[in-house]
CSV table of C-alpha atoms in Angstrom, one decimal:
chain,number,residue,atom,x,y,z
A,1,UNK,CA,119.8,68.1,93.6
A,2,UNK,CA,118.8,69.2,97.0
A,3,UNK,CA,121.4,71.1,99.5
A,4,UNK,CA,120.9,72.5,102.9
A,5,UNK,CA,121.8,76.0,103.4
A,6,UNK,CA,122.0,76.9,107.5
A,7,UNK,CA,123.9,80.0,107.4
A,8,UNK,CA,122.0,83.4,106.9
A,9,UNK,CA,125.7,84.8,105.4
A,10,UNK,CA,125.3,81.8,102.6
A,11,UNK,CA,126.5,84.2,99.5
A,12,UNK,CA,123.9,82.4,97.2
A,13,UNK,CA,121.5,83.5,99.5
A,14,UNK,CA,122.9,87.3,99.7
A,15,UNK,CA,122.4,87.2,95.8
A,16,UNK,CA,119.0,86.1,96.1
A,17,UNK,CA,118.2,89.0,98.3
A,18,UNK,CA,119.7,91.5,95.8
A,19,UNK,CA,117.2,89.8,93.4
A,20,UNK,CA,114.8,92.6,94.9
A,21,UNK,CA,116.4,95.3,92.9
A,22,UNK,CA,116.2,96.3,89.1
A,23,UNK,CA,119.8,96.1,88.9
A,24,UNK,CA,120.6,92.1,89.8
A,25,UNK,CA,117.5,91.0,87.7
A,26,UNK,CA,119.0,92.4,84.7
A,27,UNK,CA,122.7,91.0,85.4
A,28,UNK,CA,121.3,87.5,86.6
A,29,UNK,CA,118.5,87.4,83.7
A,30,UNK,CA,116.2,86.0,86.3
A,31,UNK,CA,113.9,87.1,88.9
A,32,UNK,CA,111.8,85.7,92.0
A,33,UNK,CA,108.4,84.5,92.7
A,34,UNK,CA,106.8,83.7,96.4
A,35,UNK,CA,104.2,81.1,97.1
A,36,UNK,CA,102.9,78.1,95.9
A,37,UNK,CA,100.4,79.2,93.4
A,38,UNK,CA,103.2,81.3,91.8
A,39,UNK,CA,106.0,77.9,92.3
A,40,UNK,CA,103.2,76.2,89.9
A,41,UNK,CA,103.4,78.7,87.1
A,42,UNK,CA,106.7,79.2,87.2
A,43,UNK,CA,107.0,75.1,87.2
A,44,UNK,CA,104.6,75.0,83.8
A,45,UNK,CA,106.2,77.5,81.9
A,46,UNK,CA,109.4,75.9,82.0
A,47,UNK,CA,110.8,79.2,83.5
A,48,UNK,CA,111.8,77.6,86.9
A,49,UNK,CA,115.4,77.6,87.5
A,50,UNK,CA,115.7,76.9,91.4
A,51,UNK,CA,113.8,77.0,94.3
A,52,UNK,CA,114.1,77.6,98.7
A,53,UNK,CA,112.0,75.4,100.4
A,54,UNK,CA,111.1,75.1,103.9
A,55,UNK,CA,110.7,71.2,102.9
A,56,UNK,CA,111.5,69.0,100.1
A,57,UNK,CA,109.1,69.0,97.7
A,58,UNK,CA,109.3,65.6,95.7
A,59,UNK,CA,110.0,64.7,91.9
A,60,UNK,CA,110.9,68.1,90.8
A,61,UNK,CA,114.2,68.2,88.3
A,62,UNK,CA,115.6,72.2,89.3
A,63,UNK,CA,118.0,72.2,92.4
A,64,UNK,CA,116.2,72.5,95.9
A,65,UNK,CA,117.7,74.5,98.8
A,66,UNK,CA,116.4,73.5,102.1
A,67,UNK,CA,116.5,77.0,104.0
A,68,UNK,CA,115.4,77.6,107.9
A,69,UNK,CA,112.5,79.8,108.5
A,70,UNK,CA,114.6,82.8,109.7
A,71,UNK,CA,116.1,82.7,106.0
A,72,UNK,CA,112.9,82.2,104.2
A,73,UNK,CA,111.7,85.4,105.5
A,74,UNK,CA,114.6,87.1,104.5
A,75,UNK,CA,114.5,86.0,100.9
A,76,UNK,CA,111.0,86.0,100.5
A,77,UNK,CA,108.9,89.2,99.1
A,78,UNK,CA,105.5,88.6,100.9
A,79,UNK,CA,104.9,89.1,104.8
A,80,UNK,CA,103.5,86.0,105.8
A,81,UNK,CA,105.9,83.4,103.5
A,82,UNK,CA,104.3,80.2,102.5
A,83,UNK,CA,108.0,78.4,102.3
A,84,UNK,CA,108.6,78.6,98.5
A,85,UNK,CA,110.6,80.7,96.8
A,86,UNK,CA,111.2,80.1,93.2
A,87,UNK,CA,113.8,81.4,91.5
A,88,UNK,CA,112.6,82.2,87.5
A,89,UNK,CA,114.4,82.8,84.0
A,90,UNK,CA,113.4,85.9,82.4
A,91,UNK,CA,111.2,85.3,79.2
A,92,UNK,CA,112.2,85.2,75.7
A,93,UNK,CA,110.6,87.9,73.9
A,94,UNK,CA,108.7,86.7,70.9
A,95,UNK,CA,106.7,88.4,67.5
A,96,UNK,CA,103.8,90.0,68.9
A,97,UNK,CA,101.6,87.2,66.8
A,98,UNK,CA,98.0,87.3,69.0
A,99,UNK,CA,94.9,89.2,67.2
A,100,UNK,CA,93.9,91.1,70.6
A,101,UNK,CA,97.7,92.8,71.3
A,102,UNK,CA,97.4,95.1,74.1
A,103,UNK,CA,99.7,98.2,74.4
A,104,UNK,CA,100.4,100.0,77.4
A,105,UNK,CA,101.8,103.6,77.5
A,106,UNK,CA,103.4,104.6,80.3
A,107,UNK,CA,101.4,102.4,83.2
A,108,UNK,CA,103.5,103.6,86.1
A,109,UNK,CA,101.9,102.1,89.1
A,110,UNK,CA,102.3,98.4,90.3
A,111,UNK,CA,99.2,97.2,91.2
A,112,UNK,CA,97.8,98.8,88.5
A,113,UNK,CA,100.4,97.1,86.0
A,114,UNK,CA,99.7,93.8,88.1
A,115,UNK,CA,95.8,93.6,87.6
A,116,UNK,CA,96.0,94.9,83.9
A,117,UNK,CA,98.3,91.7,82.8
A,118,UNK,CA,96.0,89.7,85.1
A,119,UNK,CA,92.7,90.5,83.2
A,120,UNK,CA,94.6,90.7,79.4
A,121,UNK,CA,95.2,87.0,80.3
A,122,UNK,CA,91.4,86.5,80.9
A,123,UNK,CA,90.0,88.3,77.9
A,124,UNK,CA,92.4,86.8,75.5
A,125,UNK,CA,95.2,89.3,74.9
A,126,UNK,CA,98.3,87.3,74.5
A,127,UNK,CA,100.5,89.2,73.2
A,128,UNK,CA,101.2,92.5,75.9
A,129,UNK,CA,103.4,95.6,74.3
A,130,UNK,CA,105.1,98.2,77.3
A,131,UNK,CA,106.4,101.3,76.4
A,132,UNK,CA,110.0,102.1,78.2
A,133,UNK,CA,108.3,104.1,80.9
A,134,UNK,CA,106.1,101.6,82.3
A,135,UNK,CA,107.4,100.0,85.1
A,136,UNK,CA,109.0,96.8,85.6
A,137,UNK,CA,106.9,94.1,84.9
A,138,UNK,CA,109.7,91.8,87.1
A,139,UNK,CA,109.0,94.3,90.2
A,140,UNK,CA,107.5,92.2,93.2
A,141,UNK,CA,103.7,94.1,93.4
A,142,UNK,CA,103.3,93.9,90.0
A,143,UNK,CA,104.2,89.8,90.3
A,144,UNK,CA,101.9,89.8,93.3
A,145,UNK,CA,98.4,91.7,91.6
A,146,UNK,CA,99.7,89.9,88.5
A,147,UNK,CA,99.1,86.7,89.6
A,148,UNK,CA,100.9,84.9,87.5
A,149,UNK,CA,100.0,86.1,84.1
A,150,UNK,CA,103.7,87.0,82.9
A,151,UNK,CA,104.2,83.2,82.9
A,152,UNK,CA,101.3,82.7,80.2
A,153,UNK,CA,101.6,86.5,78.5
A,154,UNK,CA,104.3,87.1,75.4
A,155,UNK,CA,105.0,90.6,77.0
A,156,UNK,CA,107.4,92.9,75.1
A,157,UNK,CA,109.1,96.2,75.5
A,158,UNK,CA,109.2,97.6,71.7
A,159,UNK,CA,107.8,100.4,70.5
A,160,UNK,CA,105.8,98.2,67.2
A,161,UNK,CA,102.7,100.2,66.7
A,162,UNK,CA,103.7,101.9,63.5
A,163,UNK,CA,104.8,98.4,62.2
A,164,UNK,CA,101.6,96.5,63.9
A,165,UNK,CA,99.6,99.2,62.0
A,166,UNK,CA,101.2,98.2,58.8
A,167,UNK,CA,100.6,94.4,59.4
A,168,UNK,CA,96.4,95.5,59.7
A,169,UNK,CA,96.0,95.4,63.2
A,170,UNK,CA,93.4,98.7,64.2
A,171,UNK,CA,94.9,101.1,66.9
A,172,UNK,CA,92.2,101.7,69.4
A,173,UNK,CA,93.4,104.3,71.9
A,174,UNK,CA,91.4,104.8,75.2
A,175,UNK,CA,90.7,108.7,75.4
A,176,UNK,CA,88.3,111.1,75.5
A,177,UNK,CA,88.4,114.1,72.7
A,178,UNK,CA,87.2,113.1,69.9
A,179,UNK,CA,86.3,109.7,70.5
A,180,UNK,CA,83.6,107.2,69.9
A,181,UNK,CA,81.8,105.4,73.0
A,182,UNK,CA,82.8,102.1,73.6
A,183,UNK,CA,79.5,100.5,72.7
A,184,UNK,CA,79.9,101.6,69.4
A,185,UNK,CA,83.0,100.6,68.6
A,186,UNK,CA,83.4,98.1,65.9
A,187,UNK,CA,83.9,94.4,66.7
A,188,UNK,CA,87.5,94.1,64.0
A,189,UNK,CA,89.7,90.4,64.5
A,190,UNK,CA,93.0,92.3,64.4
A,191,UNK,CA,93.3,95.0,66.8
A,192,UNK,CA,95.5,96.6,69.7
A,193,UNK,CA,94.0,98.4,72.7
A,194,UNK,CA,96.0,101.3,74.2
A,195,UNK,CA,95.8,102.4,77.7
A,196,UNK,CA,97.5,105.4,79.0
A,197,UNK,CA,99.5,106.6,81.8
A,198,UNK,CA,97.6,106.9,85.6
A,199,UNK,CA,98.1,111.2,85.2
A,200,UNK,CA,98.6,111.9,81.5
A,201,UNK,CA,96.7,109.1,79.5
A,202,UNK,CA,97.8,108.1,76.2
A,203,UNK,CA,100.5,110.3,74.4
A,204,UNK,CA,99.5,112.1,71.9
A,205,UNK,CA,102.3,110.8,69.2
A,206,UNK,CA,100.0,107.0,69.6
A,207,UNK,CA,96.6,108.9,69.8
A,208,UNK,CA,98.0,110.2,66.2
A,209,UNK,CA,98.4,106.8,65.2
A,210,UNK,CA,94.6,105.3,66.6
A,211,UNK,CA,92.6,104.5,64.0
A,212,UNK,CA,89.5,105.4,66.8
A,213,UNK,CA,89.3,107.0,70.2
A,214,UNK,CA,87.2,105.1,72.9
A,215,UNK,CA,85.9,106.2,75.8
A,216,UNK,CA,83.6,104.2,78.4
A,217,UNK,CA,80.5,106.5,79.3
A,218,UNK,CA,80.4,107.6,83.0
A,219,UNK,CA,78.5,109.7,85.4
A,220,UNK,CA,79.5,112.1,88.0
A,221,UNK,CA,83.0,111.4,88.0
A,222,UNK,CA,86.1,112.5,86.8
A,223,UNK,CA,87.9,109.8,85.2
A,224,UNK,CA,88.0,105.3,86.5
A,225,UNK,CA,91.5,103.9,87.4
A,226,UNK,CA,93.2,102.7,84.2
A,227,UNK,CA,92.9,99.1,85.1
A,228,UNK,CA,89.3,99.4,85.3
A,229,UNK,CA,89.1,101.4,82.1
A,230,UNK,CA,91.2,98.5,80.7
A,231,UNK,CA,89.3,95.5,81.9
A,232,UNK,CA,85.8,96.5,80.6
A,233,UNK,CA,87.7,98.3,77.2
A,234,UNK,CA,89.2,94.3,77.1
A,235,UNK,CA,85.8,92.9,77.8
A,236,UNK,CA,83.8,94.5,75.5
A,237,UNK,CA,86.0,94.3,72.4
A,238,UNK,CA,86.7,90.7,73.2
A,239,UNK,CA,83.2,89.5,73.4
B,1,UNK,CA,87.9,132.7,110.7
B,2,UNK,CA,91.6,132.1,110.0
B,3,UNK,CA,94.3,131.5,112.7
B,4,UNK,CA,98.2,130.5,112.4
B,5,UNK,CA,99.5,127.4,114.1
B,6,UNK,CA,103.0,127.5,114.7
B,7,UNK,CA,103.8,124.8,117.0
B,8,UNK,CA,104.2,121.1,116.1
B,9,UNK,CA,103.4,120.1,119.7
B,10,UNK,CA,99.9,122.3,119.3
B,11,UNK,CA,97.0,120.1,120.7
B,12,UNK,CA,95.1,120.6,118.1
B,13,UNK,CA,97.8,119.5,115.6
B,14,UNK,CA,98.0,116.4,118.0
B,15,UNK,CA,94.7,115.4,117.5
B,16,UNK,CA,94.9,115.9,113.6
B,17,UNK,CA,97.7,113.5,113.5
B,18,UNK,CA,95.5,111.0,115.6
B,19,UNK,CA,92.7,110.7,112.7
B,20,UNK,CA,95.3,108.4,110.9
B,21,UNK,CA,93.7,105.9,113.7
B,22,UNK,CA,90.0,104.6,113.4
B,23,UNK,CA,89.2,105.1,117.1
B,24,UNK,CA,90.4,108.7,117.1
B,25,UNK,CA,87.9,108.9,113.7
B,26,UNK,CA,85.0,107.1,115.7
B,27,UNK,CA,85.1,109.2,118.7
B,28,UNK,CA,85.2,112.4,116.7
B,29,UNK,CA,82.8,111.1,114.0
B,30,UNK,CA,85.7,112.9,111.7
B,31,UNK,CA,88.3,112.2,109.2
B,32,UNK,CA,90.7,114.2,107.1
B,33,UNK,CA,91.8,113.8,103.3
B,34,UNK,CA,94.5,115.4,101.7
B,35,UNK,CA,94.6,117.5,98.5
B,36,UNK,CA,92.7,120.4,96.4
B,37,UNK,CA,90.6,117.9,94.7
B,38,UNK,CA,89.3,116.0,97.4
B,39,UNK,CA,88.9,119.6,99.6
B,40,UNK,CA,86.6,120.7,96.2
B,41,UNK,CA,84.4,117.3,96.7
B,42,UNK,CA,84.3,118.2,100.4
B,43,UNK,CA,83.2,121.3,100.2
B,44,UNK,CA,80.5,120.3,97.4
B,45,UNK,CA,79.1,117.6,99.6
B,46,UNK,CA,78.9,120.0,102.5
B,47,UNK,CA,80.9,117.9,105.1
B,48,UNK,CA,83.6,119.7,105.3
B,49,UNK,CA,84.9,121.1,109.0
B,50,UNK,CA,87.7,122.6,108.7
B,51,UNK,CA,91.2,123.1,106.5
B,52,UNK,CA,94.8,123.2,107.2
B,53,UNK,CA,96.6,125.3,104.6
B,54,UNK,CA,99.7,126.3,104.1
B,55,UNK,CA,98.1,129.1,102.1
B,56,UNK,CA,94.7,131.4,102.7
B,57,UNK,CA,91.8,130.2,100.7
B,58,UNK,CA,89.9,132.8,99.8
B,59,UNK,CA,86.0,133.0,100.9
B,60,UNK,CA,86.1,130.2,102.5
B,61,UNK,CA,83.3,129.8,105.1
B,62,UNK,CA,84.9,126.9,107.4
B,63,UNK,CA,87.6,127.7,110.0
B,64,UNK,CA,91.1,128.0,108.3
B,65,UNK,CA,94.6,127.0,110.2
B,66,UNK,CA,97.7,128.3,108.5
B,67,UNK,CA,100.6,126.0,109.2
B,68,UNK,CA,104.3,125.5,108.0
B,69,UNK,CA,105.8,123.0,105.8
B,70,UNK,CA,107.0,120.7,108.4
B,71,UNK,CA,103.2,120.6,110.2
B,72,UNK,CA,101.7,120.2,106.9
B,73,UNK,CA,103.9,117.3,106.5
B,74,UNK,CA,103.1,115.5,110.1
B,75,UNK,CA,99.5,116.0,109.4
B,76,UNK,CA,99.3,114.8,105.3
B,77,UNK,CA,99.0,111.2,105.0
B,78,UNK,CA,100.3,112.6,101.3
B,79,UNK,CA,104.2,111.5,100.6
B,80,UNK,CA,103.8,114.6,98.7
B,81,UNK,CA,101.3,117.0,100.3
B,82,UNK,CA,99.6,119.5,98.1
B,83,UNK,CA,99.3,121.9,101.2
B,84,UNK,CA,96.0,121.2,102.3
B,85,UNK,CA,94.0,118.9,104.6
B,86,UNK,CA,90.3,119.2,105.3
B,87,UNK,CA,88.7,117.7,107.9
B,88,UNK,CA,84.8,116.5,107.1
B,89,UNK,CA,81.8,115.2,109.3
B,90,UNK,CA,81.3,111.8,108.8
B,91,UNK,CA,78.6,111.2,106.4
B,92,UNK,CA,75.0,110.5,107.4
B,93,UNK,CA,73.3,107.3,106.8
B,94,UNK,CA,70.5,107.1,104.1
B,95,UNK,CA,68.1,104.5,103.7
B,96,UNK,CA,69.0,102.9,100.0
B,97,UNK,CA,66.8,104.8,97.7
B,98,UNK,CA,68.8,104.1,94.2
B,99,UNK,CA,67.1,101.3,91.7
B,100,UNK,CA,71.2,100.0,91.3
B,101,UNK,CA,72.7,98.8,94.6
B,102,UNK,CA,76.3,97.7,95.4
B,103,UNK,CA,76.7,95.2,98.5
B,104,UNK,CA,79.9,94.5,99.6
B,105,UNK,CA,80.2,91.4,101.5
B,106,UNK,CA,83.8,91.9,103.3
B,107,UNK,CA,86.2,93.8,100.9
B,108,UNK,CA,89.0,93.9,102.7
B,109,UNK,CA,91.9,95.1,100.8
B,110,UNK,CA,91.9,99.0,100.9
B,111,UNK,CA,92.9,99.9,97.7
B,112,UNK,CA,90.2,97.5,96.3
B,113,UNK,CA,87.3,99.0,97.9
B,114,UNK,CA,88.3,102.8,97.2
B,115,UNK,CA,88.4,101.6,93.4
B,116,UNK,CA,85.1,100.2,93.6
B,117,UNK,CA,83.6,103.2,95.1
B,118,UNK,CA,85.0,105.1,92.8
B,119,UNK,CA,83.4,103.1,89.7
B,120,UNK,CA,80.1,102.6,91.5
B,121,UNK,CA,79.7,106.3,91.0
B,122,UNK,CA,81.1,106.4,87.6
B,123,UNK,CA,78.1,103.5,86.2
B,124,UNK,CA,75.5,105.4,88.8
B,125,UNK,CA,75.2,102.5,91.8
B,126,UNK,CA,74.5,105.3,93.9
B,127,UNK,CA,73.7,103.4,97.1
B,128,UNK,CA,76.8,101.2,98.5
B,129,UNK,CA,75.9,98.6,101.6
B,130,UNK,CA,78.9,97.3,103.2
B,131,UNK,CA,79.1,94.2,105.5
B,132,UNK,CA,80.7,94.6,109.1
B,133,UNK,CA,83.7,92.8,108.0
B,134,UNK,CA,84.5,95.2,105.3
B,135,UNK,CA,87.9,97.3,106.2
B,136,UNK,CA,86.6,101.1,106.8
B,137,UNK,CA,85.6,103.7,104.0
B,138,UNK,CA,87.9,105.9,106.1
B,139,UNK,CA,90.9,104.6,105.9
B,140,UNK,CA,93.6,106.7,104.1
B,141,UNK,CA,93.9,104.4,101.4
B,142,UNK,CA,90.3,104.2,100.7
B,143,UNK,CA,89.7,107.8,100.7
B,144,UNK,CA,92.8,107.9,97.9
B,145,UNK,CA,91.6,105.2,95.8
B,146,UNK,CA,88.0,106.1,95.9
B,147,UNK,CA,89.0,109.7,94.6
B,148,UNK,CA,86.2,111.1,96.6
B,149,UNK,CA,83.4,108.6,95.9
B,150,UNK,CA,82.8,109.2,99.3
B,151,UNK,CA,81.4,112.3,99.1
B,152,UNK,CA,79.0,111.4,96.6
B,153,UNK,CA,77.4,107.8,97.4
B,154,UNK,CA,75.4,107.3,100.0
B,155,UNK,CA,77.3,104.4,101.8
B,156,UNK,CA,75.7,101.9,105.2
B,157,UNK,CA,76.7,99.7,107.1
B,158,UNK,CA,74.0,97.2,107.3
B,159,UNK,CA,72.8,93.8,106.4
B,160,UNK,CA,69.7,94.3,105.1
B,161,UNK,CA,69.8,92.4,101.5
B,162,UNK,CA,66.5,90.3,102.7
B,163,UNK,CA,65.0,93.7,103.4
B,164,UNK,CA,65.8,94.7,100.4
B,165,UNK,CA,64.6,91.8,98.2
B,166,UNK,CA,61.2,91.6,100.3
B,167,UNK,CA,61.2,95.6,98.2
B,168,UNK,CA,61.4,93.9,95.2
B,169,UNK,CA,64.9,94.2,94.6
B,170,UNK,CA,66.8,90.9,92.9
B,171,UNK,CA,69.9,89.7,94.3
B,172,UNK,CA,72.8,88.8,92.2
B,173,UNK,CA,75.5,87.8,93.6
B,174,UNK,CA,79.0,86.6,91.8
B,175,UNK,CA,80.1,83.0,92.1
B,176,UNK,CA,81.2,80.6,89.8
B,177,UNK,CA,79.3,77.6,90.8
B,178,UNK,CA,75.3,77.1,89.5
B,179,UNK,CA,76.0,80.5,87.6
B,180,UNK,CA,75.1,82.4,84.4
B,181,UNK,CA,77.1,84.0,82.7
B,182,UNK,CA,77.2,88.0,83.0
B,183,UNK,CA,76.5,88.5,79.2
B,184,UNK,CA,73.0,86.4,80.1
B,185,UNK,CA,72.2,88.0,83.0
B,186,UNK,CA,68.5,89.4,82.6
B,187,UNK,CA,68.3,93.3,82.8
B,188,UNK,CA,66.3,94.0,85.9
B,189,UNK,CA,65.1,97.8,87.2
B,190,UNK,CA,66.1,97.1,90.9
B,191,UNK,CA,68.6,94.7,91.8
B,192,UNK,CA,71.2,94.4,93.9
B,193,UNK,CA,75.2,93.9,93.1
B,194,UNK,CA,76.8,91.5,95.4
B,195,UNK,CA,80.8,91.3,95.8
B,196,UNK,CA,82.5,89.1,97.8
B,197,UNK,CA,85.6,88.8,99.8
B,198,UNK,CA,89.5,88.7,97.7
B,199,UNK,CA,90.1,85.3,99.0
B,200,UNK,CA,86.5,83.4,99.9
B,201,UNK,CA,84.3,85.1,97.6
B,202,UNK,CA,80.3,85.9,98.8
B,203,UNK,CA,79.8,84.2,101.6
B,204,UNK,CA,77.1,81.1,101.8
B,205,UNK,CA,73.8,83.0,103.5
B,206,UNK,CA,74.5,85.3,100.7
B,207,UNK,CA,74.6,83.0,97.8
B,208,UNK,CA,71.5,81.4,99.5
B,209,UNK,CA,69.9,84.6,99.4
B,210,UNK,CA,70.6,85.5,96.2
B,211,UNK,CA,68.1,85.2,93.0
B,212,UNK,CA,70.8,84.2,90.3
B,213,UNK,CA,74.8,83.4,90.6
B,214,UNK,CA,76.5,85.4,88.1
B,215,UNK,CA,80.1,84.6,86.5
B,216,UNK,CA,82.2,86.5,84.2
B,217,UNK,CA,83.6,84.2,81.6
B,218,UNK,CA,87.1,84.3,81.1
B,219,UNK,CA,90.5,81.9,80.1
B,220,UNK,CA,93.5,80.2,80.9
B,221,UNK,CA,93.3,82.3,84.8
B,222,UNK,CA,91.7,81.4,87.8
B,223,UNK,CA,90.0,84.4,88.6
B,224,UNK,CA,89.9,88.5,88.4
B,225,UNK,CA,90.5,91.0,90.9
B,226,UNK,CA,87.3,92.0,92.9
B,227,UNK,CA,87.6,95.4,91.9
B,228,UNK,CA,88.0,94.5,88.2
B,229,UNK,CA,85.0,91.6,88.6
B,230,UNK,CA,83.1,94.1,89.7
B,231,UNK,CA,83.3,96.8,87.3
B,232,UNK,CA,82.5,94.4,84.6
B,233,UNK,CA,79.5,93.3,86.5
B,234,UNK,CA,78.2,97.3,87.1
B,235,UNK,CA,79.6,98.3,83.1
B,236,UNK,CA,77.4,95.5,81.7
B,237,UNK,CA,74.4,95.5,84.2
B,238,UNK,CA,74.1,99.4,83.9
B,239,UNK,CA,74.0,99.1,79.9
């Protein structure tokens, strides 16, 4: 199906511009994606619903708008639009079934949230547990630095370590006191990294949980950004 | 020597506000930062100028200027200011000196390069070279990300990698193509880390330069962040 819309008062259109807040995602159970590298995720996950198009774009089976550029820009997220944007259903939320399960407590900062699903995706951690206080993983700079990722991560919002600990998966929390260096930590199949919030780190009712404290060695400075920390914590213990 | 500024239209004032731009920076050879921890690295490094407080800091041997909330917030490039700005000397230029260098061939996206100075420091790559088409150390969001990397590295702005491998340093540069992989990457006493820009990678004098191509092996994603690339590449190569 493909339809023209001309009119910048369109309602469908109004609706898809309230898909920038928290509120309307929730209600509509879907969320939106800009771009074309984004358009092909969405597409291979089977998550696409609809898209807005500056121009047809051929054998696809969702409904097309055909929008001007005046309304593209309205609708779209990024500043310089590349004419695409898709219109996603919201995952499923599946059993946390992936031997590297990462957990993140309290990651409050877009970007940051963006880049860490980004890199779990490289290294091999499928399965991606949030705490309530992260922030939305649906937010439009965490879909942007995430490039993608939340259409090939099973990412859910459950509290399960307690429960994960019980199935035999090792807690490794990401802290300093008391911990071991990273080097040293022991290569184990089942196992769930946890990285902390940007100010306060991990909480200490999950560092009472880890089976071990890691920390990367550093010189002459305080403390590295937690996706950093993450990345290399991901790429060591995946290796 | 402490004085009270009561006046938003102060001239002073006005040309504190004007750092925000990177002429008013170059012509003064000065920018500010905001907040107690970066004035402590300031101070430390000895670059620091002068501060703007909304409080007296005792034995303090740099001019003081006591000002009110509302000048405190026209100055702050803080959406919460902590109730000081320093102002600091640009730093000098050192000739690279450190057996672990970090070139940057045109970083562009603030917040990237500020993350990467600040784990440069953090796995001891002590001398930073930036290419001319690298966004500015100064910008506010640098200084914020880099959490005062600044004030320890020893940053130019100069191409001089063939220089540099005529002093016996090796090049590596990351790219995918004729590459080995990180994890094979010989360890070398001097050698130089090359990054490239977000969307083109190191450019092709660079990689013709260079004495290996070095890749980070990962799945199912088409690439990491430069910032995360990086810290991988530094982590493993400072082991």
């Amino acid at each position: 199906m493909i339809k023209e819309i001309k009119s910048k008062q369109n309602e469908l259109i109004k609706e898809i511009v309230k898909l920038s807040t928290s509120a309307k995602r929730k209600e509509t159970k879907t969320f939106k994606v800009d771009g074309f590298h984004m358009f092909e995720m969405a597409k291979s996950s089977g998550l696409l619903k609809e898209v807005f198009v500056l121009k047809e774009i051929p054998n696809l089976d969702v409904p097309q708008y055909l929008v001007s550029e005046e309304i593209m820009e309205k609708i779209s997220s990024s500043k310089s639009p590349q004419g695409i944007v898709s219109i996603c259903k919201m995952k499923e939320e599946k059993e946390v079934s992936s031997p590297r399960v990462l957990y993140l407590d309290g990651v409050s900062d877009p970007g940051n949230l963006g880049t860490i699903l980004r890199t779990a995706v490289a290294f091999g951690f499928l399965d991606v547990v949030l705490s309530e206080n992260c922030c939305s993983i649906y937010n439009e700079k965490v879909l942007q630095a995430s490039q993608g990722a939340i259409f090939i991560l099973n990412i859910v919002h459950k509290n399960n370590l307690e429960e994960l600990k019980k199935n035999g998966y090792k807690i490794f929390a990401t802290e300093i006191k008391g911990s071991i260096s990273l080097k040293d930590t022991p290569k184990i199949d089942k196992f769930v990294l946890v990285l902390g919030n940007e100010a306060h780190g991990v909480s200490e009712p999950i560092l009472k949980l880890a089976d071990k404290r890691i920390r990367i060695d550093i010189n002459d400075i305080e403390s590295l950004n937690v996706a950093i920390a993450g990345a290399i914590a991901m790429y060591e213990l995946a290796k």
